[in-house]
Coordinates of C-alpha atoms and ligand atoms in Angstrom, one line a residue:
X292 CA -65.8 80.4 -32.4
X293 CA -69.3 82.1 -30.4
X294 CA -68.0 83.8 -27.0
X295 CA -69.0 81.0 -25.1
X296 CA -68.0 78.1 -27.0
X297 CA -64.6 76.0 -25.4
X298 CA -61.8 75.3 -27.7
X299 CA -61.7 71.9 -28.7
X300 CA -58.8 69.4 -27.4
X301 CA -56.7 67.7 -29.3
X302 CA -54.1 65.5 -28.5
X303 CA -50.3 66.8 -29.2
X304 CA -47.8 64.2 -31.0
X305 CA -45.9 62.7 -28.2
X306 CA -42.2 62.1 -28.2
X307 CA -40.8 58.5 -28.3
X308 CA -38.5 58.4 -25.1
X309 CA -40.5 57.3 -22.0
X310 CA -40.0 59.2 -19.2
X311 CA -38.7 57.3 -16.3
X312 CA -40.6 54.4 -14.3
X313 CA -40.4 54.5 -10.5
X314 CA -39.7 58.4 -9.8
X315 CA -40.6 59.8 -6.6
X316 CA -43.6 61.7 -5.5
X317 CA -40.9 64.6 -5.6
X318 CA -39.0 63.7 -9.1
X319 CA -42.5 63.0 -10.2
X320 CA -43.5 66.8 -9.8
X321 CA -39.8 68.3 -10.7
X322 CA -40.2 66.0 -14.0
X323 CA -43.8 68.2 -14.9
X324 CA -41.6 71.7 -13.6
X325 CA -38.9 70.5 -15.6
X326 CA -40.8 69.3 -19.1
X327 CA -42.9 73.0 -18.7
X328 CA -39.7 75.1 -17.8
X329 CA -37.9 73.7 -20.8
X330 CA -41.1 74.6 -23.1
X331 CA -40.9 78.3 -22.2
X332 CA -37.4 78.5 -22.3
X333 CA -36.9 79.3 -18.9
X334 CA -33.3 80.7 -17.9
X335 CA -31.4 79.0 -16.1
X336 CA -31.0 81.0 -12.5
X337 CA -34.8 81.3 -12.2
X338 CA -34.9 77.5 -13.0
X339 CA -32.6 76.8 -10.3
X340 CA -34.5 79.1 -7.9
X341 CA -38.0 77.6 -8.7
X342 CA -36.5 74.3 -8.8
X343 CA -36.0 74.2 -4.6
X344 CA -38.4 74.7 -1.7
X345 CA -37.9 77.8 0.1
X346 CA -37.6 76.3 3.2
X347 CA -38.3 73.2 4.6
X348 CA -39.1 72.3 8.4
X349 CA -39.2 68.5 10.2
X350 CA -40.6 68.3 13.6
X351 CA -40.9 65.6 16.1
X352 CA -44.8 65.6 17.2
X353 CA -44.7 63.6 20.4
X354 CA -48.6 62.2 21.5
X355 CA -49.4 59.7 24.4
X356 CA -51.6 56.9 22.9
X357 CA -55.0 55.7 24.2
X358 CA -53.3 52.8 25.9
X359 CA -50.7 54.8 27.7
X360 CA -47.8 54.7 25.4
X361 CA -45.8 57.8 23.9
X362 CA -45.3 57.8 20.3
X363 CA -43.1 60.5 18.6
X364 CA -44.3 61.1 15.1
X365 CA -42.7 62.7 12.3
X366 CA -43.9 66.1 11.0
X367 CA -43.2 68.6 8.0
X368 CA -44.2 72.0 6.5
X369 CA -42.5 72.6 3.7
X370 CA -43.0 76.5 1.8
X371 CA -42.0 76.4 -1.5
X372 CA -41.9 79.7 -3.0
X373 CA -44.1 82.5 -1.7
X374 CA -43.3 85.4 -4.7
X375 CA -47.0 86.1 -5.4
X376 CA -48.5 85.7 -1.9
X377 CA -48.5 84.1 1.8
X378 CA -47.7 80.3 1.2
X379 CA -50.7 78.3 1.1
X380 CA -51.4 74.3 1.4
X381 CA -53.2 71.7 3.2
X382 CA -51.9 69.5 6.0
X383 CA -52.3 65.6 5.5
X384 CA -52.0 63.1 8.3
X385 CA -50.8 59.9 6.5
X386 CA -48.4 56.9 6.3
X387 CA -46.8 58.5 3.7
X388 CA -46.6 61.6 4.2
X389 CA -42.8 62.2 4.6
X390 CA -40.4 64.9 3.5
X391 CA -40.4 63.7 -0.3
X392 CA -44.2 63.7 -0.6
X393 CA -45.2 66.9 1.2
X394 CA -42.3 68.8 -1.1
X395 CA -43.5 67.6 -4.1
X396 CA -47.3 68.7 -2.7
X397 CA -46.0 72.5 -1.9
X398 CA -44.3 72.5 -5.5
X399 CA -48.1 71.6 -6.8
X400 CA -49.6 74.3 -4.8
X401 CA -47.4 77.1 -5.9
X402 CA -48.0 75.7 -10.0
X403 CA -51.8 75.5 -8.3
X404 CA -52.5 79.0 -7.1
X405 CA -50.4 80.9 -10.0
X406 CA -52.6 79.1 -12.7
X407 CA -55.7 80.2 -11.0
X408 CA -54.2 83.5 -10.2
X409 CA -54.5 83.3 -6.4
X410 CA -52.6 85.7 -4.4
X411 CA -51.0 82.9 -2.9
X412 CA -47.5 81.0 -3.0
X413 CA -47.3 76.7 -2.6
X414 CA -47.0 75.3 1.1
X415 CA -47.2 71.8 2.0
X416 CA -47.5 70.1 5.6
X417 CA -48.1 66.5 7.1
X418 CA -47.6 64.6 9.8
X419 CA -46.8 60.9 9.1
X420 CA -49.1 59.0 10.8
X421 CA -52.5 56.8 10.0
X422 CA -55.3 58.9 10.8
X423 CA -58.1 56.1 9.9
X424 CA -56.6 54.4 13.2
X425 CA -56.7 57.0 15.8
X426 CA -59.0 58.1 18.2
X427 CA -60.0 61.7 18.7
X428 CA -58.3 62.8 21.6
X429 CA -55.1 61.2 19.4
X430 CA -55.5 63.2 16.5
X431 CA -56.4 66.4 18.6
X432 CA -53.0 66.2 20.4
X433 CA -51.3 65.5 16.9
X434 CA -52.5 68.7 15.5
X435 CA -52.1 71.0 18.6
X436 CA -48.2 69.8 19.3
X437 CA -47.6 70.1 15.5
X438 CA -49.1 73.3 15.2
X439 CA -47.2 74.4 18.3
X440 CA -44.0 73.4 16.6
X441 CA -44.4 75.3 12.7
X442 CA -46.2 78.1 14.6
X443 CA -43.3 80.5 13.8
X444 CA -43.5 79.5 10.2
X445 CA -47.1 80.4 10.3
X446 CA -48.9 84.0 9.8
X447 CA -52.3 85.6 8.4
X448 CA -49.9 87.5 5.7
X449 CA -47.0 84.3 5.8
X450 CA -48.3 81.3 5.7
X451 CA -51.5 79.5 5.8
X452 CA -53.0 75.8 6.1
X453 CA -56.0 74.0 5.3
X454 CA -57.3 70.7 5.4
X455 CA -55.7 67.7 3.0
X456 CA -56.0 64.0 3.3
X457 CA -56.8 62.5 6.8
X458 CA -57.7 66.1 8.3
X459 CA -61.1 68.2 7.7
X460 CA -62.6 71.2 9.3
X461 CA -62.2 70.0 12.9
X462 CA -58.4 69.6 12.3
X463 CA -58.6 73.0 11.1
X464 CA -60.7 73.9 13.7
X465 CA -57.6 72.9 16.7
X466 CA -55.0 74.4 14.6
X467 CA -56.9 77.6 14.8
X468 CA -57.1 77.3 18.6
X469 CA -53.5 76.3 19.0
X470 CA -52.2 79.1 17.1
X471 CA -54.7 82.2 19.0
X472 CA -53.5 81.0 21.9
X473 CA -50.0 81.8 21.1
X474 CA -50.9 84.6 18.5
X475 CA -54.5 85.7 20.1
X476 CA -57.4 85.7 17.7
X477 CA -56.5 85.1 13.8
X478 CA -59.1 83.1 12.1
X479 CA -57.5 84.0 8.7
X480 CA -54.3 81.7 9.8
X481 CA -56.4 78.4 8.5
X482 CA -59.0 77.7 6.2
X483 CA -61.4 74.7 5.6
X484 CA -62.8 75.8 9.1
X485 CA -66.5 74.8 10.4
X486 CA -68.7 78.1 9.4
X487 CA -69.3 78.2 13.1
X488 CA -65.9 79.6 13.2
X489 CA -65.0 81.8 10.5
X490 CA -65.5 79.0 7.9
X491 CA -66.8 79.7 4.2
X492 CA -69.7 78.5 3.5
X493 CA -69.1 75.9 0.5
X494 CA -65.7 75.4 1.7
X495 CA -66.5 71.5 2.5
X496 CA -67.2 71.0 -1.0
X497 CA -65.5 73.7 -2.9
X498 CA -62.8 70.7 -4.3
X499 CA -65.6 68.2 -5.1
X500 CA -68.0 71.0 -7.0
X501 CA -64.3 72.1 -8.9
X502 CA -63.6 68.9 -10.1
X503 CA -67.6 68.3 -11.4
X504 CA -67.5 72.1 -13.0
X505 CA -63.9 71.1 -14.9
X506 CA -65.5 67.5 -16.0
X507 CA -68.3 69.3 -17.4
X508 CA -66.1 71.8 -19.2
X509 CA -64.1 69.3 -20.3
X510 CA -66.5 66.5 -21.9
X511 CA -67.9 69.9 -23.7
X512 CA -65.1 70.9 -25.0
X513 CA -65.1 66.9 -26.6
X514 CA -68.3 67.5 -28.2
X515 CA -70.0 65.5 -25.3
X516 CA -72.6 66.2 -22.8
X517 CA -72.4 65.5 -19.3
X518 CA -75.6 63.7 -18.8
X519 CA -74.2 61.3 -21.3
X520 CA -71.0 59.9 -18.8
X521 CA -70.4 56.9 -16.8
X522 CA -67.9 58.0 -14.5
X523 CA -65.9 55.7 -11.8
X524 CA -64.3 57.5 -8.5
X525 CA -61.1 56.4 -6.8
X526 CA -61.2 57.9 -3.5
X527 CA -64.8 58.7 -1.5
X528 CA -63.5 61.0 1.2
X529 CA -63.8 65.2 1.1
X530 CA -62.9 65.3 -2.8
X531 CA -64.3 61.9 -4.2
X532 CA -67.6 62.0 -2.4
X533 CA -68.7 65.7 -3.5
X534 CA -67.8 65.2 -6.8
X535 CA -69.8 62.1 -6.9
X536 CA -72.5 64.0 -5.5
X537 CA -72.2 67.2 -8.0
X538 CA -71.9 65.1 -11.0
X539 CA -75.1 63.1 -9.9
X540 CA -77.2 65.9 -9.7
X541 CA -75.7 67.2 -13.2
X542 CA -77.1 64.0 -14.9
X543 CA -74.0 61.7 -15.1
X544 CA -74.0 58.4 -14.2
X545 CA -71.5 57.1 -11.0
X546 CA -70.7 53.6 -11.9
X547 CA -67.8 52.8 -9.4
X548 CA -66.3 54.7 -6.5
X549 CA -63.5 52.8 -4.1
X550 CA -62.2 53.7 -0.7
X551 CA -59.4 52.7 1.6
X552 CA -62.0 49.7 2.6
X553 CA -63.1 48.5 -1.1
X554 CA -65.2 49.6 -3.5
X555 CA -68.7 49.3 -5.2
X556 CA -69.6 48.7 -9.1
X557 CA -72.8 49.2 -10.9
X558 CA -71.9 49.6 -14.5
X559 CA -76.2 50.4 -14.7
X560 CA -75.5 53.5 -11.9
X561 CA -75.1 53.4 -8.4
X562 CA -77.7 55.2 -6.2
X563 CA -75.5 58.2 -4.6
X564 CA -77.8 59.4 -1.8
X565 CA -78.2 54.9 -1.1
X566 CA -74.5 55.7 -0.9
X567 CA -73.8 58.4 0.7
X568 CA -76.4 57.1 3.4
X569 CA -74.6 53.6 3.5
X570 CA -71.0 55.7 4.0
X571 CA -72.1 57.5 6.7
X572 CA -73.7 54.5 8.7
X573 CA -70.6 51.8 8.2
X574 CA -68.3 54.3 7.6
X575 CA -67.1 52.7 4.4
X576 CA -68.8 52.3 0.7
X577 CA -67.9 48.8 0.7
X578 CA -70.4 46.2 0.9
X579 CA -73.3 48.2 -0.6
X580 CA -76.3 46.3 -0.9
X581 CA -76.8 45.2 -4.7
X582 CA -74.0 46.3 -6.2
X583 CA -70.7 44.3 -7.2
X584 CA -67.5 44.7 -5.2
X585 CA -64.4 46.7 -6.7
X586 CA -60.9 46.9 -5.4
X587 CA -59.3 50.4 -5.6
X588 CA -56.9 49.0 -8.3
X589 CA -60.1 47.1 -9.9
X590 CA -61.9 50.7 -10.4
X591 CA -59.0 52.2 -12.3
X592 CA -59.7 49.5 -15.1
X593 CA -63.5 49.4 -14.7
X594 CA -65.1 50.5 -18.2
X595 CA -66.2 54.0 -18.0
X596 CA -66.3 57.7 -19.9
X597 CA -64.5 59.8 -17.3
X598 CA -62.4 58.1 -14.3
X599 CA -61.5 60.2 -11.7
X600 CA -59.0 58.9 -8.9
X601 CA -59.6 61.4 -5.8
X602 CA -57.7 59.2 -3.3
X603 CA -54.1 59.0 -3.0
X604 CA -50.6 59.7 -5.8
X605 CA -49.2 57.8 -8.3
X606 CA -51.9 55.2 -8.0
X607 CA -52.2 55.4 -12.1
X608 CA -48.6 54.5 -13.2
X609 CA -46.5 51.3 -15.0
X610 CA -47.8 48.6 -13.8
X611 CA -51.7 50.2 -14.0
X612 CA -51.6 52.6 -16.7
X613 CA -52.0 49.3 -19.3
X614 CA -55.5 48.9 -17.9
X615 CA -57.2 52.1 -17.8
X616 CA -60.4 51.9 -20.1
X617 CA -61.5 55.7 -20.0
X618 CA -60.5 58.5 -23.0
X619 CA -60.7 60.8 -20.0
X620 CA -59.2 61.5 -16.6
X621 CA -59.7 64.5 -14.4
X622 CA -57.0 64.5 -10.9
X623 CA -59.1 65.1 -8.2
X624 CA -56.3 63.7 -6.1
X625 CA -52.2 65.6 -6.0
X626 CA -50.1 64.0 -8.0
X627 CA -52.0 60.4 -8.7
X628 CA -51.0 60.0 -12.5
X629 CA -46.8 59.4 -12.9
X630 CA -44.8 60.8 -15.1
X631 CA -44.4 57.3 -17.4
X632 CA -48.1 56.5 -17.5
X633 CA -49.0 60.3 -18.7
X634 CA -47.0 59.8 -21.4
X635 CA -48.3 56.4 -22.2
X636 CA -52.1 57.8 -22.1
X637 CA -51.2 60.5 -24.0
X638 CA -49.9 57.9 -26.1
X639 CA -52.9 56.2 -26.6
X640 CA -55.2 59.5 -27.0
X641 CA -56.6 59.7 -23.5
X642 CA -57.3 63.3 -22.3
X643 CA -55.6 64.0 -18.8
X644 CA -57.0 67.0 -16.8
X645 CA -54.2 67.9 -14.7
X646 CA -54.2 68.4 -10.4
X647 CA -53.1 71.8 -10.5
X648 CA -56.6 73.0 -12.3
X649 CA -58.6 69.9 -11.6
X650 CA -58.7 70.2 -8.0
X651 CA -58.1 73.8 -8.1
X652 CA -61.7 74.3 -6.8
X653 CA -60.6 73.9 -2.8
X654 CA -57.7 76.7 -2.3
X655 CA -60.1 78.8 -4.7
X656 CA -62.6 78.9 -1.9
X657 CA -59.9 79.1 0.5
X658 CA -58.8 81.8 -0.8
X659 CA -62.3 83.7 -0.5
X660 CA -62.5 82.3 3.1
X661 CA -58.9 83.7 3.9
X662 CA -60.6 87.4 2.2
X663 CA -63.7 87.3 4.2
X664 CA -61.6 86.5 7.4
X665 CA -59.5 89.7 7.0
X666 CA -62.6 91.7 6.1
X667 CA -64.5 90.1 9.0
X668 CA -67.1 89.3 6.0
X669 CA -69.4 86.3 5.9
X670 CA -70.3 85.5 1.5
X671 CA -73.6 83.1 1.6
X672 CA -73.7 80.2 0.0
X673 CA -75.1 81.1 -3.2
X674 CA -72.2 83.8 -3.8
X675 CA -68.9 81.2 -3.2
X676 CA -70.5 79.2 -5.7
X677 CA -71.0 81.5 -8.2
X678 CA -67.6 83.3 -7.7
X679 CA -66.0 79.9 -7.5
X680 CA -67.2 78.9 -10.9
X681 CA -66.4 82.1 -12.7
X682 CA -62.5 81.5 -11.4
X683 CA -61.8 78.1 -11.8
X684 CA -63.6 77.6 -15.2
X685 CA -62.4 81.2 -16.9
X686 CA -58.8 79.7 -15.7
X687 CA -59.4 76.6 -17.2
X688 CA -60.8 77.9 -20.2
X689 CA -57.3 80.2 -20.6
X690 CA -55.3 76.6 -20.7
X691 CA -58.0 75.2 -23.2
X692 CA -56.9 78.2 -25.6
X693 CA -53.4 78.1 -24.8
X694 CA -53.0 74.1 -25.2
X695 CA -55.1 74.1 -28.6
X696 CA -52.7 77.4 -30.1
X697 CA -49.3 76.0 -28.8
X698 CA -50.0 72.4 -29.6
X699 CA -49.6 70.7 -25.8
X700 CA -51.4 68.3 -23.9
X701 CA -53.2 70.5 -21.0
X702 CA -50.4 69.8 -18.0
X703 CA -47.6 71.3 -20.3
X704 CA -50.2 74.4 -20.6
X705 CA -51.0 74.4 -16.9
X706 CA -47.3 74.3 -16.0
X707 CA -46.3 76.7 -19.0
X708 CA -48.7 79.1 -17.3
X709 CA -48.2 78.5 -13.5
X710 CA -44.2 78.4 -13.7
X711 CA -44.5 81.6 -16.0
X712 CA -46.4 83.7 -13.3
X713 CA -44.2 83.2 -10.8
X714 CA -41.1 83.5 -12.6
X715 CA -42.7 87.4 -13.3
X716 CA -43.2 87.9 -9.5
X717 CA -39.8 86.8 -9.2
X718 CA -38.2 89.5 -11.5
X719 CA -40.8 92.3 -10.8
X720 CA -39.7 91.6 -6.7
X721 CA -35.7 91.5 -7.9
X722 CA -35.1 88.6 -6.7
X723 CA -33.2 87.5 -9.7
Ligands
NAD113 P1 -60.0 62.4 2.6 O1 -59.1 61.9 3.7 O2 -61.3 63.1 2.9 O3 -60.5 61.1 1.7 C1 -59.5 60.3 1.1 C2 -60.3 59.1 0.5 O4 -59.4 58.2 -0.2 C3 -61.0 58.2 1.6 O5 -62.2 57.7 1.1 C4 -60.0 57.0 1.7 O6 -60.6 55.9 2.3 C5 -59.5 56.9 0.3 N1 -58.3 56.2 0.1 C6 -57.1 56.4 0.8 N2 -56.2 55.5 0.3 C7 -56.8 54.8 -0.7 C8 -56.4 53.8 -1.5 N3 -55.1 53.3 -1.5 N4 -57.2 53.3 -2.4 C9 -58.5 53.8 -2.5 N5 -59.0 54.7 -1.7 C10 -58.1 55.2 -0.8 O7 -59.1 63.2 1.6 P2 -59.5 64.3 0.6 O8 -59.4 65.6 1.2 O9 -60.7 63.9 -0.2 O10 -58.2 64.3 -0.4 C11 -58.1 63.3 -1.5 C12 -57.1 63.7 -2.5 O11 -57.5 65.0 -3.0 C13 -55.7 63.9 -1.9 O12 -54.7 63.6 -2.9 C14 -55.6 65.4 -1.7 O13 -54.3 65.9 -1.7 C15 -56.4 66.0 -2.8 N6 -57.0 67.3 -2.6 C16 -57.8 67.6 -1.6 C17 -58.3 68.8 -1.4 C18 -59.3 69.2 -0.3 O14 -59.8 70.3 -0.3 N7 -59.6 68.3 0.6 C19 -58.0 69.8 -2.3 C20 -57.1 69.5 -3.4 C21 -56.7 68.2 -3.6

């Protein structure tokens, strides 16, 4: 094989028993720890240890509404296990983001940054709330009172956020605030931030770029080229919309993309800049002139090469899995394949490109923003991109190799990898 050539992927022979209909977003993500601890023949007191969060904290996050009322919402921040770094994860503001979800999310981030090799742990935090609903001065009293109340759990060196679902980089930019004026000055305590404050350039669409650079990679390694895809997106917010954009402008063609709203079809190719211009002036892609409507659930079964859902979890499980058209899918969301229907597309012979390296592309520029924060450092453009690439796609190039020679669909590798990094930091620290 020439230096530069990726393995091929193959499909592994899948066992008979189905794995469970109906799990959690939390027994969802055990199930993957479980399946990839079992493959490596993890002992049992480190399986136990990397089985639990670390520590869990729930918050009341009192606000006064618009119209005079006080609500008191629910919040969480849940660090997982913090052996090779400070814990790191976003903070979603969402209907469902209770103590189930967000655990499950800071077990994904700890898989997430050992498989990339971050110096990082897995952190998780939300406040359960709808976002799409409130006004400004709402959500910047949400984030200031939560920050307030998980500011002790928080540090440069202990424990940092970033954004997630229903938050961006003026979320990030408040949480920032909230915490200095407790802490004084730390722009390293958040990432995702506006530029203007510390923020890495590319950091906006560091997820989006990842998960166009591992769809590349991927339909490569398939003896394919990516000007030859027709790809339909679930999801057109931070992750959804970039990767539309990257994948555009690398020759593939976007033939559906969905939001909360509805969604858009053009099985000829939908005009992304039309779009993006149509997004940002009704504030939804639904309703694009000349194209066909598309429900969410409709786009997971539209015909296609490559579907990416980039919205919310579990959206691809018993009841939708029997629909999906594409041989490939790349997460782009946390979590949005189940347990039961990856085994069913694996099944079938569908390619699955797991969250924890498909949407590694975010917390890998985080991380560089967190670097150039403590060096008081500012990379341009050119250089996050570059640096960004080389990571992600040399880490997903190690699970390419290491699925093809052990003979496992690429989540076993990613979790065989991720769970064996941090059970070494765990030994090496003597925890065990
Ligand atoms: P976002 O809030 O910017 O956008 C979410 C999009 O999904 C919006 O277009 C929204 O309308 C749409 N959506 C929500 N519910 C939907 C539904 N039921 N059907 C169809 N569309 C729906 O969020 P984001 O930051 O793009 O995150 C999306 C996913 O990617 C989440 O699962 C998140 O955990 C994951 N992720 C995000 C990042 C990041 O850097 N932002 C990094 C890694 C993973």
């Amino acid at each position: 094989m020439p230096e530069d050539a990726l393995p091929s992927i193959s499909l592994p022979p899948v066992a008979d028993e189905r794995p469970p209909a109906g799990l959690s977003p939390w027994q969802a993500a055990l199930y993957f720890f479980e399946d990839g601890a079992c493959r490596i023949q993890l002992d049992g007191g480190c399986a136990d240890l990397l089985r639990r969060p670390w520590r869990e904290l729930h918050v009341s996050v009192p606000i006064r509404r618009d119209n005079g009322t006080l609500e008191v919402l629910a919040g969480f921040r849940v660090q997982h296990n913090g052996a090779r770094g400070p814990y790191k994860g976003g903070v979603r503001f969402h209907p469902q983001a209770d103590l189930d979800e967000v655990r499950a999310l800071a077990a994904l981030m700890t898989w997430k940054t050992a498989v990339l090799d971050l110096p990082f742990g897995g952190a998780k935090g939300g406040v359960q709330c709808d976002a799409t609903t409130m006004s400004e001065n709402e959500l910047r009293q949400i984030t200031r009172t939560y920050t307030q109340n998980i500011a002790h759990l928080l540090g440069v060196s202990r424990d940092i956020p970033a954004p997630d679902l229903g938050t961006n980089a003026q979320t990030m930019a408040w949480m920032m605030d909230a915490y200095g004026a407790r802490y004084g000055y730390s722009p390293g305590i958040v990432t995702g931030k506006p530029p203007a404050l510390g923020g890495s350039e590319g950091r906006a669409e560091a997820t989006g770029l990842g998960v166009a650079l591992i769809t590349r990679d991927t339909v490569q390694a398939m003896g394919r080229g990516v000007e030859e895809l027709r790809v339909a997106i679930q999801g057109y917010g931070n992750v959804g919309a970039n990767a539309a954009r990257y994948l555009d402008a690398m020759g593939a063609t976007i033939v559906a993309v969905s939001d909360i709203h509805g969604g858009v079809h053009d099985p000829d190719g939908l005009d992304v800049a039309g779009l993006q211009a149509h997004c940002a002036r009704t504030g939804s892609v639904a309703a694009m002139p000349g194209t066909q409507d598309c429900s969410g659930e409709a786009l997971l079964h539209v015909e296609c090469d490559v579907l990416i859902p980039a919205a919310i979890n579990g959206v691809i499980n018993r009841e939708t899995v029997g629909g999906v058209q594409a041989p490939l899918i790349v997460e782009g969301a946390n979590g949005p394949v189940t347990p039961y229907a990856d085994h069913e597309l694996t099944k079938r012979g569908v390619v699955v490109v797991p969250d924890i390296i498909a949407n590694g592309g975010g917390v890998t520029v985080s991380y560089f923003e967190w670097t150039q924060n403590v060096q008081r450092y500012h990379w341009e453009q050119e250089r996050v991109e570059e640096e960004l690439e080389r990571v992600l796609c040399s880490a997903y190039r190690d699970l390419l190799v290491r699925a093809a020679s052990d003979g496992v669909t690429l989540r076993a590798a990613a979790f065989m990898t991720g769970i064996e990094r941090v059970a070494e930091a765990i030994r090496l620290r003597g925890f065990l």
